[in-house]
CSV table of C-alpha atoms in Angstrom, one decimal:
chain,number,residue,atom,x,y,z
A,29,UNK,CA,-5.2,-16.7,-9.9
A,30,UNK,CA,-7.0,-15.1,-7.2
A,31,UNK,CA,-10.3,-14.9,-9.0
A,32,UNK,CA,-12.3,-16.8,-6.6
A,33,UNK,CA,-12.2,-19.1,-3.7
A,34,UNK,CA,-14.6,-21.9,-3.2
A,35,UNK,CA,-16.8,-23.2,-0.3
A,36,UNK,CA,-17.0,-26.7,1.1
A,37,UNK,CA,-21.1,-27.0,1.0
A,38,UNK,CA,-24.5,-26.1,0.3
A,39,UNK,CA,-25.3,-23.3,2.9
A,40,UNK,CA,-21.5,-23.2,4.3
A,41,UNK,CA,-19.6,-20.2,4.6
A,42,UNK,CA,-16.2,-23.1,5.6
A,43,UNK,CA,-13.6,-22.4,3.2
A,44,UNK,CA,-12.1,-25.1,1.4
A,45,UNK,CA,-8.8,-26.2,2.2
A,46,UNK,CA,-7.6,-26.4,-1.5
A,47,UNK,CA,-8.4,-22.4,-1.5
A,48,UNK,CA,-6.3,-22.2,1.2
A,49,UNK,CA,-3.8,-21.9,-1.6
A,50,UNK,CA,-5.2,-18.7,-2.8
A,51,UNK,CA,-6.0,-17.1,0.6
A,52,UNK,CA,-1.9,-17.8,1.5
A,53,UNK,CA,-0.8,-16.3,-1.8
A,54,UNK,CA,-3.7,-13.5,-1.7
A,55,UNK,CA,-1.9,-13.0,1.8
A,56,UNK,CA,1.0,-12.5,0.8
A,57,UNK,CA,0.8,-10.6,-2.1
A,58,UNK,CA,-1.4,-7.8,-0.2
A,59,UNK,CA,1.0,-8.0,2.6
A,60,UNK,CA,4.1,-7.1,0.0
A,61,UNK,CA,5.9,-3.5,-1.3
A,62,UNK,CA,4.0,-4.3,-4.4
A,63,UNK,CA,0.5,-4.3,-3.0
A,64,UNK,CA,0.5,-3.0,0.6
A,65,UNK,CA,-1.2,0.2,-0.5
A,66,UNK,CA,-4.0,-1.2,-2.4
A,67,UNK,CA,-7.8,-1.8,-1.7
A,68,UNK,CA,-9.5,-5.2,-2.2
A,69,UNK,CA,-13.1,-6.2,-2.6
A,70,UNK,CA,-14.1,-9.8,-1.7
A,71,UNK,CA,-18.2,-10.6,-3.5
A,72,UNK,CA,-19.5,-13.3,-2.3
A,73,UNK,CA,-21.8,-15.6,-4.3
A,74,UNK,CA,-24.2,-18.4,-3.7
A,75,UNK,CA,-25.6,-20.9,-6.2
A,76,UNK,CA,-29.7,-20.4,-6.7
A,77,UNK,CA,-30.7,-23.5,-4.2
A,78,UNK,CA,-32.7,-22.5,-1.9
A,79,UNK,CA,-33.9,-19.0,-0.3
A,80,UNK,CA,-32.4,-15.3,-2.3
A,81,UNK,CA,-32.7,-14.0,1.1
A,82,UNK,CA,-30.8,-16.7,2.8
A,83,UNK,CA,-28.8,-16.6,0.1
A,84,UNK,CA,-27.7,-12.9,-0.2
A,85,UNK,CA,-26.7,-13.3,3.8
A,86,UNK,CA,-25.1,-16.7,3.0
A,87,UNK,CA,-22.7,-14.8,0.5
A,88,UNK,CA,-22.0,-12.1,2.7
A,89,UNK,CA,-20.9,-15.1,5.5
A,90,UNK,CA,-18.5,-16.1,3.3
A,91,UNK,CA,-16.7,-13.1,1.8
A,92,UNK,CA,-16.6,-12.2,5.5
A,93,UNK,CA,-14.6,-15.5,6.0
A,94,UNK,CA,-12.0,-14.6,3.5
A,95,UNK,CA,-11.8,-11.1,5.1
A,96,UNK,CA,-11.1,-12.5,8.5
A,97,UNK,CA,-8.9,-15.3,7.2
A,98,UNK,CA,-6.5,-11.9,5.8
A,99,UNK,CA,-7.0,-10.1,8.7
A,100,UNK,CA,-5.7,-12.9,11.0
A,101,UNK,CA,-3.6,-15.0,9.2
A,102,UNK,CA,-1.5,-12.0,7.2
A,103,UNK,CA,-2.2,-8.9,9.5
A,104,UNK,CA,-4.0,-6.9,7.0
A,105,UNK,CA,-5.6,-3.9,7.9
A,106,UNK,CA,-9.3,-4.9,7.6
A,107,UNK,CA,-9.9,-1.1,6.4
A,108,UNK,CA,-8.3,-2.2,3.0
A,109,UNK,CA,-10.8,-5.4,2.5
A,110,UNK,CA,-14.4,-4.4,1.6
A,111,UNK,CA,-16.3,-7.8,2.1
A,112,UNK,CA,-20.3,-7.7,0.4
A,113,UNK,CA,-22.6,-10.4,-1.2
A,114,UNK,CA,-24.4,-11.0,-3.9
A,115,UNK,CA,-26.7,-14.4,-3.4
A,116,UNK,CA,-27.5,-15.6,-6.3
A,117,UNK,CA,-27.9,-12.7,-8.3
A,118,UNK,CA,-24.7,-13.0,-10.7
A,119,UNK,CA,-24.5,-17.4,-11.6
A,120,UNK,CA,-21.6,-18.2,-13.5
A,121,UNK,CA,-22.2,-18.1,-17.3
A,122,UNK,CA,-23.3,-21.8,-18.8
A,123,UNK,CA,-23.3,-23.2,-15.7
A,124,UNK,CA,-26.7,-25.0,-14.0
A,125,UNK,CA,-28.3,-22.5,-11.3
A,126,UNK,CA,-26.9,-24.9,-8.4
A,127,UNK,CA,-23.7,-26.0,-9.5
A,128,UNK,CA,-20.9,-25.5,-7.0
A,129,UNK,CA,-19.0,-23.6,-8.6
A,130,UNK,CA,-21.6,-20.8,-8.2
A,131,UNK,CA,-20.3,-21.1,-4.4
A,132,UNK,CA,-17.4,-18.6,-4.4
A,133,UNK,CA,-15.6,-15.2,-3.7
A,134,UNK,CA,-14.3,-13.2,-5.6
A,135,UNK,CA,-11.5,-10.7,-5.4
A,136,UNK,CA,-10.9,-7.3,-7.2
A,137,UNK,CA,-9.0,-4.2,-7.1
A,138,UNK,CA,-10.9,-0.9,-5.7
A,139,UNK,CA,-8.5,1.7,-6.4
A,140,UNK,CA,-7.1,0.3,-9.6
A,141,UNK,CA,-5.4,3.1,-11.0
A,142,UNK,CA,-3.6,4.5,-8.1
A,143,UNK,CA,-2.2,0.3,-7.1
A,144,UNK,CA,-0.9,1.0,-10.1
A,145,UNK,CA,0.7,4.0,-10.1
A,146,UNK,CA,2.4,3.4,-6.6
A,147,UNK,CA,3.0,-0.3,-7.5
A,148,UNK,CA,4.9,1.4,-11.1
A,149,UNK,CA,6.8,3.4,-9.2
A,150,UNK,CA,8.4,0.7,-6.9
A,151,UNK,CA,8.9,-1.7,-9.5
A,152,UNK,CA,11.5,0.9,-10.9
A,153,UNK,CA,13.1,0.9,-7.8
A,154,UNK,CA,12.6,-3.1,-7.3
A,155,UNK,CA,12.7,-6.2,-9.0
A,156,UNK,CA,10.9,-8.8,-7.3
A,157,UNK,CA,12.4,-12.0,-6.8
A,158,UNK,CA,11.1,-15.2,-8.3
A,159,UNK,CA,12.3,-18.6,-6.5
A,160,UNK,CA,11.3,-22.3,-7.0
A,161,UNK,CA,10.8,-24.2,-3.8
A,162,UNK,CA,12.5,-27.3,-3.1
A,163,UNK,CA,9.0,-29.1,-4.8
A,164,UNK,CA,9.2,-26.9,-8.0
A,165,UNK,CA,6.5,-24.3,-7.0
A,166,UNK,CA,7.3,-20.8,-8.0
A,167,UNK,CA,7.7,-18.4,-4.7
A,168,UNK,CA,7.2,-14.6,-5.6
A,169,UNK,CA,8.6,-11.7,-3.0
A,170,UNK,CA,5.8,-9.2,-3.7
């Protein structure tokens, strides 16, 4: 799932390493035949310690991260990854304002209907391959 990746701390815009995970299969998924021509938005959130000021920039810190993380890591063209925040303004349903959780960003499709055309398309051209690794993890060729 590449719903969301989390933050170490309170007021921390330091990815954890666990959601290094995500970032590397994000990566690699934008970087593929499959993806390569679609748009990506990364909303970042806070949890509702503290300042909604401080809060709005803290969440734009860290879905800056992630953009610079993809940008670096997986050479993708940082015109494709719209980074914004929200602060504190959309808390995670039935959870307390300043649960960790809250501490996260989020990624979504822009241009949903034409990643899907162009991604239909190739799949009729391509099947991608699915591969276990020597520890039983699934690898996917986007």
């Amino acid at each position: 799932e590449f719903r969301r990746v989390l933050f170490r701390s309170l007021n921390s815009a330091s990815i954890l390493p666990a959601a290094q995970r995500q970032i590397n299969a994000l990566g690699k998924a934008l970087g593929g035949k499959l993806l390569n021509h679609c748009s990506i938005r990364l909303t970042g959130h806070t949890d509702a310690t503290g300042n909604a000021n401080d809060n709005l920039r803290l969440s734009q810190q860290r879905a800056s991260a992630v953009k610079r993380q993809l940008v670096k890591q997986f050479n993708i063209l940082p015109t494709r990854l719209a980074s914004l925040g929200k602060g504190e303004r959309q808390l995670l349903d039935k959870l307390a304002p300043n649960d960790a959780r809250h501490r996260r960003v989020e990624i979504s499709l822009v241009n949903i209907e034409q990643c899907k055309s162009v991604a239909k398309k190739y799949r009729k051209q391509q099947h991608k391959k699915v591969t276990k690794d020597k520890d039983g993890r699934l690898n996917i060729d986007w």
